[in-house]
mmCIF file with all atom_site columns, C-alpha atoms in Angstrom:
data_model
loop_
_atom_site.group_PDB
_atom_site.id
_atom_site.type_symbol
_atom_site.label_atom_id
_atom_site.label_alt_id
_atom_site.label_comp_id
_atom_site.label_asym_id
_atom_site.label_entity_id
_atom_site.label_seq_id
_atom_site.pdbx_PDB_ins_code
_atom_site.Cartn_x
_atom_site.Cartn_y
_atom_site.Cartn_z
_atom_site.occupancy
_atom_site.B_iso_or_equiv
_atom_site.pdbx_formal_charge
_atom_site.auth_seq_id
_atom_site.auth_comp_id
_atom_site.auth_asym_id
_atom_site.auth_atom_id
_atom_site.pdbx_PDB_model_num
ATOM 1   C CA . GLN M 1 1   ? -3.463  8.266   -14.709 1.00 82.00 ? 1   GLN M CA 1
ATOM 2   C CA . VAL M 1 2   ? -0.461  6.568   -13.037 1.00 88.00 ? 2   VAL M CA 1
ATOM 3   C CA . GLN M 1 3   ? 0.633   2.910   -13.630 1.00 94.00 ? 3   GLN M CA 1
ATOM 4   C CA . LEU M 1 4   ? 1.230   1.216   -10.422 1.00 96.00 ? 4   LEU M CA 1
ATOM 5   C CA . VAL M 1 5   ? 2.628   -2.195  -10.098 1.00 95.00 ? 5   VAL M CA 1
ATOM 6   C CA . GLU M 1 6   ? 2.344   -4.104  -6.844  1.00 95.00 ? 6   GLU M CA 1
ATOM 7   C CA . SER M 1 7   ? 4.222   -7.279  -5.668  1.00 94.00 ? 7   SER M CA 1
ATOM 8   C CA . GLY M 1 8   ? 4.958   -9.355  -2.488  1.00 95.00 ? 8   GLY M CA 1
ATOM 9   C CA . GLY M 1 9   ? 1.675   -10.753 -1.676  1.00 93.00 ? 9   GLY M CA 1
ATOM 10  C CA . GLY M 1 10  ? 1.189   -14.489 -0.726  1.00 96.00 ? 10  GLY M CA 1
ATOM 11  C CA . LEU M 1 11  ? 0.196   -16.964 1.792   1.00 97.00 ? 11  LEU M CA 1
ATOM 12  C CA . VAL M 1 12  ? 1.427   -16.649 5.393   1.00 97.00 ? 12  VAL M CA 1
ATOM 13  C CA . GLN M 1 13  ? 0.611   -18.151 8.856   1.00 98.00 ? 13  GLN M CA 1
ATOM 14  C CA . PRO M 1 14  ? -0.852  -16.155 11.430  1.00 98.00 ? 14  PRO M CA 1
ATOM 15  C CA . GLY M 1 15  ? 1.855   -14.262 13.241  1.00 98.00 ? 15  GLY M CA 1
ATOM 16  C CA . GLY M 1 16  ? 4.048   -14.121 10.239  1.00 98.00 ? 16  GLY M CA 1
ATOM 17  C CA . SER M 1 17  ? 5.194   -11.247 8.122   1.00 98.00 ? 17  SER M CA 1
ATOM 18  C CA . LEU M 1 18  ? 5.064   -9.999  4.548   1.00 98.00 ? 18  LEU M CA 1
ATOM 19  C CA . ARG M 1 19  ? 6.261   -7.035  2.636   1.00 98.00 ? 19  ARG M CA 1
ATOM 20  C CA . LEU M 1 20  ? 4.377   -5.485  -0.241  1.00 98.00 ? 20  LEU M CA 1
ATOM 21  C CA . SER M 1 21  ? 5.952   -3.173  -2.792  1.00 98.00 ? 21  SER M CA 1
ATOM 22  C CA . CYS M 1 22  ? 4.509   -0.780  -5.230  1.00 97.00 ? 22  CYS M CA 1
ATOM 23  C CA . ALA M 1 23  ? 6.389   0.966   -8.044  1.00 96.00 ? 23  ALA M CA 1
ATOM 24  C CA . ALA M 1 24  ? 5.352   3.808   -10.528 1.00 93.00 ? 24  ALA M CA 1
ATOM 25  C CA . PRO M 1 25  ? 7.946   2.953   -13.225 1.00 89.00 ? 25  PRO M CA 1
ATOM 26  C CA . ARG M 1 26  ? 6.626   5.347   -15.903 1.00 91.00 ? 26  ARG M CA 1
ATOM 27  C CA . THR M 1 27  ? 6.002   8.408   -13.732 1.00 89.00 ? 27  THR M CA 1
ATOM 28  C CA . ILE M 1 28  ? 8.431   11.226  -13.838 1.00 86.00 ? 28  ILE M CA 1
ATOM 29  C CA . LEU M 1 29  ? 10.065  11.703  -10.561 1.00 86.00 ? 29  LEU M CA 1
ATOM 30  C CA . SER M 1 30  ? 9.053   15.173  -9.847  1.00 86.00 ? 30  SER M CA 1
ATOM 31  C CA . VAL M 1 31  ? 5.438   14.097  -10.535 1.00 87.00 ? 31  VAL M CA 1
ATOM 32  C CA . PHE M 1 32  ? 5.707   11.009  -8.331  1.00 90.00 ? 32  PHE M CA 1
ATOM 33  C CA . ASN M 1 33  ? 6.980   13.410  -5.437  1.00 90.00 ? 33  ASN M CA 1
ATOM 34  C CA . GLY M 1 34  ? 3.500   15.122  -5.515  1.00 91.00 ? 34  GLY M CA 1
ATOM 35  C CA . TYR M 1 35  ? 1.493   12.148  -4.890  1.00 95.00 ? 35  TYR M CA 1
ATOM 36  C CA . ILE M 1 36  ? -0.012  10.973  -1.686  1.00 97.00 ? 36  ILE M CA 1
ATOM 37  C CA . MET M 1 37  ? 0.672   7.264   -1.717  1.00 97.00 ? 37  MET M CA 1
ATOM 38  C CA . ALA M 1 38  ? -1.412  4.689   0.092   1.00 98.00 ? 38  ALA M CA 1
ATOM 39  C CA . TRP M 1 39  ? -2.333  1.145   0.580   1.00 98.00 ? 39  TRP M CA 1
ATOM 40  C CA . TYR M 1 40  ? -5.925  -0.031  0.560   1.00 98.00 ? 40  TYR M CA 1
ATOM 41  C CA . ARG M 1 41  ? -7.323  -3.518  1.186   1.00 98.00 ? 41  ARG M CA 1
ATOM 42  C CA . GLN M 1 42  ? -10.547 -5.208  0.212   1.00 98.00 ? 42  GLN M CA 1
ATOM 43  C CA . ALA M 1 43  ? -11.646 -8.464  1.880   1.00 97.00 ? 43  ALA M CA 1
ATOM 44  C CA . PRO M 1 44  ? -14.389 -10.676 0.366   1.00 92.00 ? 44  PRO M CA 1
ATOM 45  C CA . GLY M 1 45  ? -17.798 -9.158  0.816   1.00 94.00 ? 45  GLY M CA 1
ATOM 46  C CA . LYS M 1 46  ? -16.413 -6.022  2.376   1.00 96.00 ? 46  LYS M CA 1
ATOM 47  C CA . GLU M 1 47  ? -15.773 -2.517  1.123   1.00 97.00 ? 47  GLU M CA 1
ATOM 48  C CA . ARG M 1 48  ? -12.271 -1.420  0.162   1.00 97.00 ? 48  ARG M CA 1
ATOM 49  C CA . GLU M 1 49  ? -10.649 0.331   3.140   1.00 98.00 ? 49  GLU M CA 1
ATOM 50  C CA . LEU M 1 50  ? -7.710  2.568   3.766   1.00 98.00 ? 50  LEU M CA 1
ATOM 51  C CA . VAL M 1 51  ? -4.805  0.726   5.385   1.00 98.00 ? 51  VAL M CA 1
ATOM 52  C CA . ALA M 1 52  ? -1.969  3.282   5.457   1.00 98.00 ? 52  ALA M CA 1
ATOM 53  C CA . SER M 1 53  ? -0.704  6.481   3.533   1.00 98.00 ? 53  SER M CA 1
ATOM 54  C CA . ILE M 1 54  ? 2.434   8.438   3.139   1.00 97.00 ? 54  ILE M CA 1
ATOM 55  C CA . THR M 1 55  ? 3.281   11.853  1.890   1.00 95.00 ? 55  THR M CA 1
ATOM 56  C CA . PHE M 1 56  ? 6.404   13.054  0.031   1.00 92.00 ? 56  PHE M CA 1
ATOM 57  C CA . ASP M 1 57  ? 7.538   14.235  3.490   1.00 93.00 ? 57  ASP M CA 1
ATOM 58  C CA . ARG M 1 58  ? 6.824   10.936  4.896   1.00 92.00 ? 58  ARG M CA 1
ATOM 59  C CA . ASP M 1 59  ? 3.904   11.983  7.209   1.00 96.00 ? 59  ASP M CA 1
ATOM 60  C CA . THR M 1 60  ? 2.064   8.685   7.678   1.00 98.00 ? 60  THR M CA 1
ATOM 61  C CA . TYR M 1 61  ? -1.474  7.607   8.630   1.00 98.00 ? 61  TYR M CA 1
ATOM 62  C CA . TYR M 1 62  ? -2.466  4.201   9.800   1.00 98.00 ? 62  TYR M CA 1
ATOM 63  C CA . ALA M 1 63  ? -5.901  2.517   10.241  1.00 98.00 ? 63  ALA M CA 1
ATOM 64  C CA . ASP M 1 64  ? -6.451  1.557   13.799  1.00 98.00 ? 64  ASP M CA 1
ATOM 65  C CA . ALA M 1 65  ? -6.632  -2.088  12.896  1.00 97.00 ? 65  ALA M CA 1
ATOM 66  C CA . VAL M 1 66  ? -2.960  -2.061  11.703  1.00 98.00 ? 66  VAL M CA 1
ATOM 67  C CA . LYS M 1 67  ? -1.278  0.365   13.974  1.00 98.00 ? 67  LYS M CA 1
ATOM 68  C CA . GLY M 1 68  ? 1.885   -1.124  15.634  1.00 97.00 ? 68  GLY M CA 1
ATOM 69  C CA . ARG M 1 69  ? 1.959   -4.029  13.204  1.00 98.00 ? 69  ARG M CA 1
ATOM 70  C CA . PHE M 1 70  ? 2.293   -2.505  9.727   1.00 98.00 ? 70  PHE M CA 1
ATOM 71  C CA . THR M 1 71  ? 4.762   0.106   8.517   1.00 98.00 ? 71  THR M CA 1
ATOM 72  C CA . ILE M 1 72  ? 4.521   2.078   5.340   1.00 98.00 ? 72  ILE M CA 1
ATOM 73  C CA . SER M 1 73  ? 7.669   3.500   3.814   1.00 97.00 ? 73  SER M CA 1
ATOM 74  C CA . ARG M 1 74  ? 8.481   5.551   0.637   1.00 96.00 ? 74  ARG M CA 1
ATOM 75  C CA . ASP M 1 75  ? 11.611  5.800   -1.382  1.00 95.00 ? 75  ASP M CA 1
ATOM 76  C CA . ASN M 1 76  ? 11.039  8.818   -3.712  1.00 92.00 ? 76  ASN M CA 1
ATOM 77  C CA . SER M 1 77  ? 14.244  8.433   -5.729  1.00 92.00 ? 77  SER M CA 1
ATOM 78  C CA . ARG M 1 78  ? 12.962  4.889   -6.715  1.00 94.00 ? 78  ARG M CA 1
ATOM 79  C CA . LYS M 1 79  ? 9.409   5.893   -7.059  1.00 95.00 ? 79  LYS M CA 1
ATOM 80  C CA . THR M 1 80  ? 8.311   3.119   -4.778  1.00 96.00 ? 80  THR M CA 1
ATOM 81  C CA . ILE M 1 81  ? 6.417   2.521   -1.536  1.00 97.00 ? 81  ILE M CA 1
ATOM 82  C CA . LYS M 1 82  ? 6.434   -0.438  0.735   1.00 98.00 ? 82  LYS M CA 1
ATOM 83  C CA . LEU M 1 83  ? 4.241   -1.915  3.265   1.00 98.00 ? 83  LEU M CA 1
ATOM 84  C CA . GLN M 1 84  ? 5.925   -4.038  5.992   1.00 98.00 ? 84  GLN M CA 1
ATOM 85  C CA . MET M 1 85  ? 3.219   -6.194  7.596   1.00 98.00 ? 85  MET M CA 1
ATOM 86  C CA . ASN M 1 86  ? 4.048   -7.967  10.898  1.00 98.00 ? 86  ASN M CA 1
ATOM 87  C CA . SER M 1 87  ? 2.040   -10.001 13.334  1.00 98.00 ? 87  SER M CA 1
ATOM 88  C CA . LEU M 1 88  ? -0.380  -10.824 10.588  1.00 98.00 ? 88  LEU M CA 1
ATOM 89  C CA . LYS M 1 89  ? -3.892  -12.029 11.564  1.00 97.00 ? 89  LYS M CA 1
ATOM 90  C CA . SER M 1 90  ? -6.510  -14.058 9.673   1.00 97.00 ? 90  SER M CA 1
ATOM 91  C CA . GLU M 1 91  ? -8.528  -10.734 9.308   1.00 97.00 ? 91  GLU M CA 1
ATOM 92  C CA . ASP M 1 92  ? -5.611  -9.152  7.393   1.00 98.00 ? 92  ASP M CA 1
ATOM 93  C CA . THR M 1 93  ? -6.646  -11.520 4.554   1.00 98.00 ? 93  THR M CA 1
ATOM 94  C CA . ALA M 1 94  ? -7.616  -9.292  1.566   1.00 98.00 ? 94  ALA M CA 1
ATOM 95  C CA . VAL M 1 95  ? -6.570  -7.995  -1.810  1.00 98.00 ? 95  VAL M CA 1
ATOM 96  C CA . TYR M 1 96  ? -4.091  -5.205  -1.248  1.00 98.00 ? 96  TYR M CA 1
ATOM 97  C CA . TYR M 1 97  ? -4.184  -2.206  -3.568  1.00 98.00 ? 97  TYR M CA 1
ATOM 98  C CA . CYS M 1 98  ? -1.590  0.551   -4.214  1.00 98.00 ? 98  CYS M CA 1
ATOM 99  C CA . ASN M 1 99  ? -3.092  3.997   -4.669  1.00 97.00 ? 99  ASN M CA 1
ATOM 100 C CA . ALA M 1 100 ? -1.730  7.346   -5.907  1.00 96.00 ? 100 ALA M CA 1
ATOM 101 C CA . GLN M 1 101 ? -3.645  10.619  -5.381  1.00 95.00 ? 101 GLN M CA 1
ATOM 102 C CA . ARG M 1 102 ? -2.911  14.151  -6.365  1.00 93.00 ? 102 ARG M CA 1
ATOM 103 C CA . GLY M 1 103 ? -5.789  16.638  -7.167  1.00 90.00 ? 103 GLY M CA 1
ATOM 104 C CA . SER M 1 104 ? -8.036  15.000  -9.519  1.00 91.00 ? 104 SER M CA 1
ATOM 105 C CA . ILE M 1 105 ? -5.745  12.025  -10.061 1.00 90.00 ? 105 ILE M CA 1
ATOM 106 C CA . ASN M 1 106 ? -6.698  8.745   -8.119  1.00 94.00 ? 106 ASN M CA 1
ATOM 107 C CA . SER M 1 107 ? -4.974  5.725   -9.594  1.00 95.00 ? 107 SER M CA 1
ATOM 108 C CA . TRP M 1 108 ? -5.023  2.100   -8.481  1.00 96.00 ? 108 TRP M CA 1
ATOM 109 C CA . GLY M 1 109 ? -2.841  -0.800  -9.071  1.00 96.00 ? 109 GLY M CA 1
ATOM 110 C CA . ARG M 1 110 ? -4.272  -4.179  -9.928  1.00 96.00 ? 110 ARG M CA 1
ATOM 111 C CA . GLY M 1 111 ? -3.904  -5.431  -6.455  1.00 96.00 ? 111 GLY M CA 1
ATOM 112 C CA . THR M 1 112 ? -2.094  -8.298  -4.763  1.00 97.00 ? 112 THR M CA 1
ATOM 113 C CA . GLN M 1 113 ? -3.505  -11.188 -2.700  1.00 97.00 ? 113 GLN M CA 1
ATOM 114 C CA . VAL M 1 114 ? -2.519  -11.465 1.027   1.00 98.00 ? 114 VAL M CA 1
ATOM 115 C CA . THR M 1 115 ? -3.795  -14.684 2.728   1.00 98.00 ? 115 THR M CA 1
ATOM 116 C CA . VAL M 1 116 ? -3.212  -15.352 6.243   1.00 98.00 ? 116 VAL M CA 1
ATOM 117 C CA . SER M 1 117 ? -4.012  -18.823 7.239   1.00 96.00 ? 117 SER M CA 1
ATOM 118 C CA . SER M 1 118 ? -2.693  -21.742 8.928   1.00 94.00 ? 118 SER M CA 1
#
């Protein structure tokens, strides 16, 4: 499994921005490059859902709910990914989880809380 460390959550007003980061400090670079990295979120009482994903080659996917507002990026040399979240809405409130997938490996970070409220 992969150790994933998230940071950057917090409280923000509607319309504001936050940037989440996720690092894989103990993963060998060549191994990290093979992972599809992603951000998921889980709101209270709801199932965990995919927000965005990115491959080594920086092919990206976004959920419809965040298209045009969120941007996922990847720095392979630093073994990190980020999620830039703009124009945040109350419905974006959730715990955000970093995820790494490769073959049978499916690892999760502990999550970081994002609360959008006035």
